[in-house]
Amino acid sequence: MATSSDPSAIDLENAGTVITDLTVCFCSPTETPSSCALDSRIWHRIEKDLYLYTARQSAWLHIARAKETELTANDLLVMDIRVGQPHPGADSDNSWESRPSGIWVLRRSYSGDIRQAVTELDVLFGIDAVDPRPQWALMQRPLQLNAQLEVPVARLSVLYGRAKPKQSRLRTALRVREDGKFKVLQISDTHMVTGIGVCKDAIDSRGRALPESAADPLTVDFLKKTLDIEKPDLVILAGDQLHHDIPDSQSALFKVVAPLINRSIPWAAVFGNHDSEGTYALSRTAQMSILQDLPFSLCQSGPEQVDGVGNYYLEILAPAPSQRPLSTLYFLDSHGQIPSKVHNPDYDPIKQSQIDWFTTTSQALRKARDKNDNGSRFHLSLAFVHIPIPEYGDPTLIIRAGYRREPTEGPSFNSHFYNALAKEGILALSCGHDHVNDFCALLPQKQKESQQNSYETPQLGPWLCYGGGSGFGGYCSYGRKRYHRRTRVWEVDTSTRSLKTWKHVEYAGERVDELVLVEGGAVVPPL
């Protein structure tokens, strides 16, 4: 059986092919995978159980392919697919053929043109599923499987003709606007699931508890409203895009990024601890492959020799045609939960290979800037992770805006990534993970050391900020107190050499906790 959990491997294998047939194969719990398999010389199985692993039996979509270069006039190609009764061509065309689960296929002989033929087929799950891939069409009617009512429905998504070149090859540079400003929207902890999910702790505009409701539609609605109000130049997904233990990662990922793609907003992402948790969750590598191929994505896997997936940087340039970088954004994988006798829960720290990569990269970029320096030395750099580093839990933190509403939950071992950030002049580090923490703060002892050891104007910071929880599928309460969902906005102003931040909060008609972090090129000291 030709199978693969790596979408990039599937794309490579299927390049230049066209679909000639499809079917659904049902397997009883007593059958072994080999006895239930169709002939692998003809059929490729889509590795998604249509029952989402909830039934005693399983069901698998199979597709037959042929290479376009080997097609003859005798070959039949799938030209259209329908789902549901009655016969789609009963009144006009008897060429429709029935397949299991209410599928009808229309096949025609190869005429030398595949632009109208079905070349790719996929399965997504849930009444709220979306497919943001260009030229893909998600069918509204679900497959007829007689599954339990609580199981998200399976829906076919179809690509007709050849897809256009992947968006990754058409990326445009990030640039500040003509007024010198650049706005970043940080979305943390959306916790999307397969299907609509459940929200257990929403509140109304006056803070009154709301009954349980569908989570993901609320999250999508909140994100859409935030995007339309803030109109960011870049969106950063700061981890835990997905909830843990969900049966189809792809369906959930698509729901997170569709509002960004529909608005043509560039976006980047880091992974959180929950994104790849669970028996059926896609690996970080497989998820990154999906993210990189989507429109407006700036995501990168990062160097293979560095621990984690998604260690990379993006530069924000001056207005065109200049190639001068004015700001650098660093993204690092903060890994996940680990067994520990020291602390429960405990998490992997930022690894030494990541710190070395960050330091080497930062110094190389600075050297390149110095070489091409035109008299302006101001350069603003930020970093993004999901899990907070130990310094977030320091009891001496000076909090300037926002609140600590729950204890910081991070690694017990301190790998001293903070020191590397401070040494390289990073002005702010932002994370997610602790949903109801949303403050920005500075470490006072680090300020003192900076003043004592520097011959120049002391460089305070970096600021340590939380994004706050954005998703209705994750918790947004602590103890008996519930809170509104929120996002964090960052605005770089290269004309004034400043950085400010604020939060966009549910129901709030204005910016919340707006704070100037950097002014005139220097970190603003706490009052």
Coordinates of N, CA, C and O in Angstrom, one line a residue, residues 412-517:
S412 N 12.0 23.9 33.9 CA 12.7 24.1 35.2 C 14.1 24.4 35.0 O 14.8 25.0 35.8
F413 N 14.7 23.9 33.9 CA 16.1 24.1 33.6 C 16.3 25.4 32.8 O 15.6 25.6 31.8
N414 N 17.2 26.2 33.2 CA 17.4 27.5 32.6 C 18.7 27.3 31.7 O 19.8 27.2 32.1
S415 N 18.4 27.4 30.4 CA 19.5 27.3 29.4 C 20.1 28.7 29.1 O 21.0 28.8 28.2
H416 N 19.6 29.7 29.7 CA 20.1 31.1 29.6 C 20.0 31.7 28.2 O 20.9 32.4 27.8
F417 N 18.9 31.4 27.6 CA 18.6 32.0 26.3 C 18.4 33.5 26.5 O 18.7 34.3 25.6
Y418 N 17.9 33.9 27.7 CA 17.7 35.3 28.0 C 19.0 36.1 27.8 O 19.1 37.2 27.2
N419 N 20.1 35.5 28.3 CA 21.4 36.2 28.3 C 21.8 36.4 26.8 O 22.4 37.4 26.5
A420 N 21.6 35.4 26.0 CA 21.9 35.6 24.6 C 21.1 36.7 23.9 O 21.6 37.5 23.1
L421 N 19.8 36.7 24.3 CA 18.9 37.8 23.7 C 19.4 39.2 24.2 O 19.5 40.1 23.3
A422 N 19.8 39.3 25.4 CA 20.2 40.6 25.9 C 21.6 41.0 25.3 O 21.8 42.1 24.9
K423 N 22.5 40.0 25.1 CA 23.8 40.3 24.5 C 23.6 40.8 23.1 O 24.4 41.6 22.6
E424 N 22.7 40.2 22.4 CA 22.5 40.5 21.0 C 21.6 41.7 20.8 O 21.2 42.0 19.6
G425 N 21.1 42.3 21.8 CA 20.3 43.5 21.7 C 18.9 43.3 21.3 O 18.3 44.3 20.7
I426 N 18.3 42.1 21.5 CA 16.9 41.9 21.2 C 16.1 42.8 22.2 O 16.3 42.8 23.4
L427 N 15.1 43.5 21.6 CA 14.4 44.5 22.4 C 13.2 43.9 23.1 O 12.7 44.4 24.1
A428 N 12.6 42.8 22.6 CA 11.5 42.2 23.2 C 11.4 40.7 22.8 O 11.7 40.3 21.7
L429 N 11.0 39.9 23.7 CA 10.7 38.5 23.5 C 9.2 38.3 23.9 O 8.8 38.7 24.9
S430 N 8.5 37.6 23.0 CA 7.1 37.4 23.3 C 6.7 35.9 23.2 O 7.3 35.2 22.4
C431 N 5.8 35.5 24.0 CA 5.4 34.1 24.0 C 3.9 33.9 24.2 O 3.2 34.9 24.2
G432 N 3.4 32.7 24.3 CA 2.0 32.4 24.6 C 2.0 31.5 25.8 O 2.6 31.7 26.8
H433 N 1.2 30.4 25.6 CA 1.2 29.2 26.6 C 0.4 29.5 27.8 O -0.5 28.7 28.1
D434 N 0.7 30.5 28.6 CA -0.1 30.8 29.8 C -1.2 31.7 29.4 O -1.0 33.0 29.3
H435 N -2.4 31.2 29.1 CA -3.4 31.9 28.4 C -3.9 33.2 29.1 O -4.3 34.2 28.4
V436 N -3.9 33.3 30.4 CA -4.5 34.4 31.0 C -3.4 35.4 31.6 O -3.7 36.4 32.2
N437 N -2.2 35.1 31.3 CA -1.1 36.1 31.5 C -1.0 37.0 30.3 O -0.9 36.5 29.1
D438 N -0.9 38.3 30.4 CA -0.8 39.2 29.3 C 0.0 40.4 29.5 O -0.3 41.5 29.0
F439 N 1.0 40.3 30.4 CA 1.8 41.5 30.7 C 3.1 41.6 29.9 O 3.5 40.7 29.1
C440 N 3.7 42.8 30.0 CA 5.0 43.1 29.5 C 5.8 43.6 30.7 O 5.3 44.3 31.5
A441 N 7.1 43.1 30.8 CA 7.8 43.3 32.0 C 9.3 43.4 31.7 O 9.8 42.9 30.7
L442 N 10.1 44.0 32.6 CA 11.6 44.0 32.6 C 12.2 43.4 33.8 O 11.6 43.4 34.9
L443 N 13.4 42.8 33.7 CA 14.1 42.3 34.8 C 15.0 43.4 35.4 O 15.9 43.9 34.7
P444 N 14.8 43.8 36.7 CA 15.6 44.9 37.2 C 17.1 44.6 37.4 O 17.9 45.4 37.1
Q445 N 17.4 43.3 37.8 CA 18.8 43.0 38.0 C 19.6 43.1 36.7 O 20.8 43.4 36.7
K446 N 18.9 42.7 35.6 CA 19.6 42.7 34.3 C 19.9 44.2 33.9 O 20.9 44.5 33.3
Q447 N 19.0 45.1 34.3 CA 19.2 46.5 34.0 C 20.4 47.0 34.7 O 21.3 47.7 34.2
K448 N 20.5 46.6 36.0 CA 21.7 47.0 36.8 C 23.0 46.6 36.3 O 24.0 47.3 36.1
E449 N 23.0 45.3 35.8 CA 24.2 44.7 35.3 C 24.6 45.5 34.0 O 25.8 45.8 33.7
S450 N 23.6 45.8 33.2 CA 23.8 46.5 31.9 C 24.4 47.8 32.2 O 25.4 48.3 31.5
Q451 N 24.0 48.6 33.2 CA 24.5 49.9 33.5 C 25.9 49.8 34.0 O 26.7 50.7 33.7
Q452 N 26.3 48.8 34.8 CA 27.6 48.7 35.4 C 28.6 48.2 34.3 O 29.8 48.6 34.4
N453 N 28.2 47.4 33.4 CA 29.2 46.7 32.5 C 29.3 47.4 31.1 O 30.1 47.0 30.3
S454 N 28.5 48.4 30.9 CA 28.5 49.0 29.6 C 29.2 50.4 29.6 O 29.0 51.2 30.5
Y455 N 30.0 50.7 28.6 CA 30.7 52.0 28.5 C 29.8 52.9 27.7 O 30.1 54.1 27.6
E456 N 28.8 52.4 27.1 CA 27.9 53.2 26.3 C 26.5 53.3 27.0 O 26.4 52.9 28.2
T457 N 25.6 54.0 26.4 CA 24.2 54.1 27.0 C 23.7 52.7 27.3 O 23.7 51.8 26.4
P458 N 23.3 52.4 28.5 CA 22.9 51.0 28.8 C 21.7 50.6 28.0 O 20.8 51.3 27.8
Q459 N 21.8 49.3 27.5 CA 20.8 48.7 26.7 C 19.9 47.9 27.7 O 20.4 46.8 28.1
L460 N 18.8 48.3 28.1 CA 17.9 47.6 28.9 C 17.2 46.5 28.1 O 17.3 46.5 26.9
G461 N 16.6 45.6 28.9 CA 15.8 44.6 28.2 C 16.5 43.3 28.0 O 17.6 43.1 28.5
P462 N 15.9 42.4 27.2 CA 14.7 42.6 26.5 C 13.4 42.6 27.3 O 13.4 42.0 28.4
W463 N 12.4 43.3 26.8 CA 11.1 43.2 27.4 C 10.6 41.7 27.3 O 10.9 41.1 26.3
L464 N 9.9 41.3 28.3 CA 9.3 39.9 28.3 C 7.8 40.1 28.2 O 7.2 40.7 29.2
C465 N 7.2 39.7 27.2 CA 5.7 39.9 27.0 C 5.0 38.6 26.7 O 5.5 37.7 26.1
Y466 N 3.8 38.6 27.2 CA 2.8 37.5 26.9 C 1.8 38.0 25.8 O 1.5 39.2 25.8
G467 N 1.4 37.1 24.9 CA 0.4 37.4 24.0 C -1.0 37.4 24.5 O -1.9 38.1 24.1
G468 N -1.3 36.4 25.4 CA -2.6 36.2 25.9 C -3.4 35.2 25.0 O -3.1 35.1 23.8
G469 N -4.3 34.5 25.5 CA -5.0 33.4 24.8 C -6.0 34.0 23.8 O -6.8 34.8 24.2
S470 N -6.0 33.5 22.6 CA -6.9 33.9 21.5 C -8.0 33.0 21.2 O -9.0 33.4 20.6
G471 N -7.8 31.7 21.5 CA -8.8 30.7 21.1 C -9.8 30.3 22.1 O -9.5 30.3 23.4
F472 N -11.0 30.0 21.7 CA -12.1 29.6 22.6 C -12.1 28.1 22.9 O -12.8 27.7 23.8
G473 N -11.2 27.4 22.2 CA -11.1 26.0 22.5 C -10.1 25.7 23.6 O -10.0 24.6 24.2
G474 N -9.3 26.7 24.0 CA -8.4 26.6 25.1 C -8.9 27.3 26.3 O -9.9 28.1 26.2
Y475 N -8.4 27.1 27.5 CA -8.9 27.8 28.7 C -8.6 29.3 28.6 O -7.7 29.7 28.0
C476 N -9.5 30.0 29.2 CA -9.3 31.5 29.4 C -9.9 31.8 30.8 O -10.6 32.8 30.9
S477 N -9.5 31.0 31.8 CA -10.0 31.3 33.1 C -8.9 30.7 34.1 O -8.0 29.9 33.7
Y478 N -8.9 31.2 35.3 CA -8.0 30.7 36.3 C -8.8 30.7 37.6 O -9.3 31.8 38.1
G479 N -8.9 29.6 38.3 CA -9.8 29.5 39.4 C -11.2 29.6 39.0 O -11.6 29.0 38.0
R480 N -11.9 30.5 39.6 CA -13.3 30.7 39.2 C -13.5 31.9 38.3 O -14.6 32.3 37.9
K481 N -12.4 32.6 38.0 CA -12.4 33.9 37.3 C -12.2 33.6 35.8 O -11.3 33.0 35.4
R482 N -13.1 34.1 35.0 CA -13.0 34.0 33.5 C -12.6 35.4 32.9 O -12.8 36.4 33.5
Y483 N -11.9 35.2 31.8 CA -11.4 36.4 31.1 C -11.7 36.4 29.6 O -12.0 35.4 29.0
H484 N -11.6 37.6 29.0 CA -11.9 37.7 27.6 C -10.7 37.2 26.8 O -9.6 37.3 27.2
R485 N -10.9 36.7 25.6 CA -9.8 36.4 24.6 C -9.2 37.6 24.1 O -9.8 38.7 24.1
R486 N -7.9 37.5 23.7 CA -7.1 38.6 23.3 C -6.0 38.3 22.4 O -5.6 37.1 22.2
T487 N -5.5 39.3 21.7 CA -4.3 39.2 20.9 C -3.4 40.3 21.2 O -3.8 41.3 21.8
R488 N -2.1 40.2 20.8 CA -1.2 41.3 21.1 C -0.7 41.9 19.7 O -0.5 41.2 18.8
V489 N -0.7 43.2 19.7 CA -0.3 44.0 18.5 C 1.1 44.7 18.8 O 1.3 45.2 19.9
W490 N 2.0 44.6 17.8 CA 3.3 45.2 17.9 C 3.4 46.2 16.7 O 3.0 45.9 15.6
E491 N 3.8 47.5 17.0 CA 4.0 48.4 16.0 C 5.4 49.0 16.0 O 5.8 49.7 17.0
V492 N 6.1 48.8 15.0 CA 7.5 49.4 14.8 C 7.3 50.7 14.1 O 6.6 50.8 13.1
D493 N 8.0 51.7 14.6 CA 8.0 53.0 13.9 C 9.4 53.4 13.6 O 10.1 53.9 14.6
T494 N 9.9 53.2 12.4 CA 11.3 53.4 12.1 C 11.6 54.9 12.0 O 12.8 55.3 12.2
S495 N 10.6 55.7 11.8 CA 10.9 57.2 11.7 C 11.2 57.8 13.1 O 12.0 58.7 13.2
T496 N 10.6 57.2 14.1 CA 10.9 57.7 15.5 C 11.7 56.7 16.3 O 11.9 56.9 17.5
R497 N 12.1 55.7 15.7 CA 12.9 54.6 16.3 C 12.2 54.1 17.6 O 12.8 54.0 18.6
S498 N 11.0 53.8 17.4 CA 10.2 53.4 18.6 C 9.4 52.0 18.3 O 9.3 51.6 17.2
L499 N 9.0 51.4 19.4 CA 8.3 50.2 19.4 C 7.2 50.3 20.5 O 7.5 50.6 21.6
K500 N 6.0 50.1 20.0 CA 4.9 50.1 21.0 C 4.0 48.8 20.9 O 4.1 48.2 19.8
T501 N 3.3 48.5 21.9 CA 2.5 47.4 21.9 C 1.1 47.6 22.6 O 1.1 48.5 23.4
W502 N 0.1 46.9 22.2 CA -1.2 47.0 22.9 C -1.9 45.6 22.6 O -1.4 44.8 21.9
K503 N -3.0 45.5 23.3 CA -3.8 44.3 23.1 C -5.1 44.6 22.5 O -5.7 45.7 22.8
H504 N -5.6 43.7 21.6 CA -6.9 43.8 21.1 C -7.7 42.7 21.8 O -7.5 41.5 21.7
V505 N -8.7 43.1 22.6 CA -9.5 42.3 23.5 C -10.9 42.2 23.1 O -11.5 43.2 22.6
E506 N -11.5 41.1 23.2 CA -13.0 40.9 23.0 C -13.8 42.1 23.5 O -13.6 42.5 24.7
Y507 N -14.7 42.6 22.8 CA -15.7 43.6 23.2 C -15.0 45.0 23.4 O -15.8 46.0 23.6
A508 N -13.7 45.1 23.6 CA -13.1 46.4 23.8 C -13.2 47.2 22.6 O -12.8 46.8 21.5
G509 N -13.6 48.5 22.8 CA -13.7 49.3 21.6 C -12.5 50.1 21.3 O -12.4 50.9 20.4
E510 N -11.4 50.0 22.1 CA -10.2 50.7 21.9 C -9.0 49.8 22.4 O -9.2 48.7 22.9
R511 N -7.8 50.3 22.1 CA -6.6 49.6 22.5 C -6.5 49.4 24.0 O -6.9 50.3 24.8
V512 N -6.1 48.2 24.4 CA -6.0 47.9 25.8 C -4.5 47.8 26.2 O -3.7 47.2 25.5
D513 N -4.1 48.5 27.3 CA -2.8 48.5 27.9 C -1.7 48.9 26.8 O -0.7 48.2 26.7
E514 N -2.0 50.0 26.1 CA -1.0 50.4 25.1 C 0.3 50.9 25.9 O 0.2 51.6 26.9
L515 N 1.4 50.5 25.4 CA 2.7 50.7 26.1 C 3.8 51.0 25.1 O 4.0 50.2 24.1
V516 N 4.6 52.0 25.3 CA 5.8 52.3 24.5 C 6.9 51.6 25.1 O 7.3 51.8 26.3
L517 N 7.5 50.6 24.4 CA 8.6 49.8 24.9 C 9.9 50.4 24.6 O 10.9 50.2 25.3

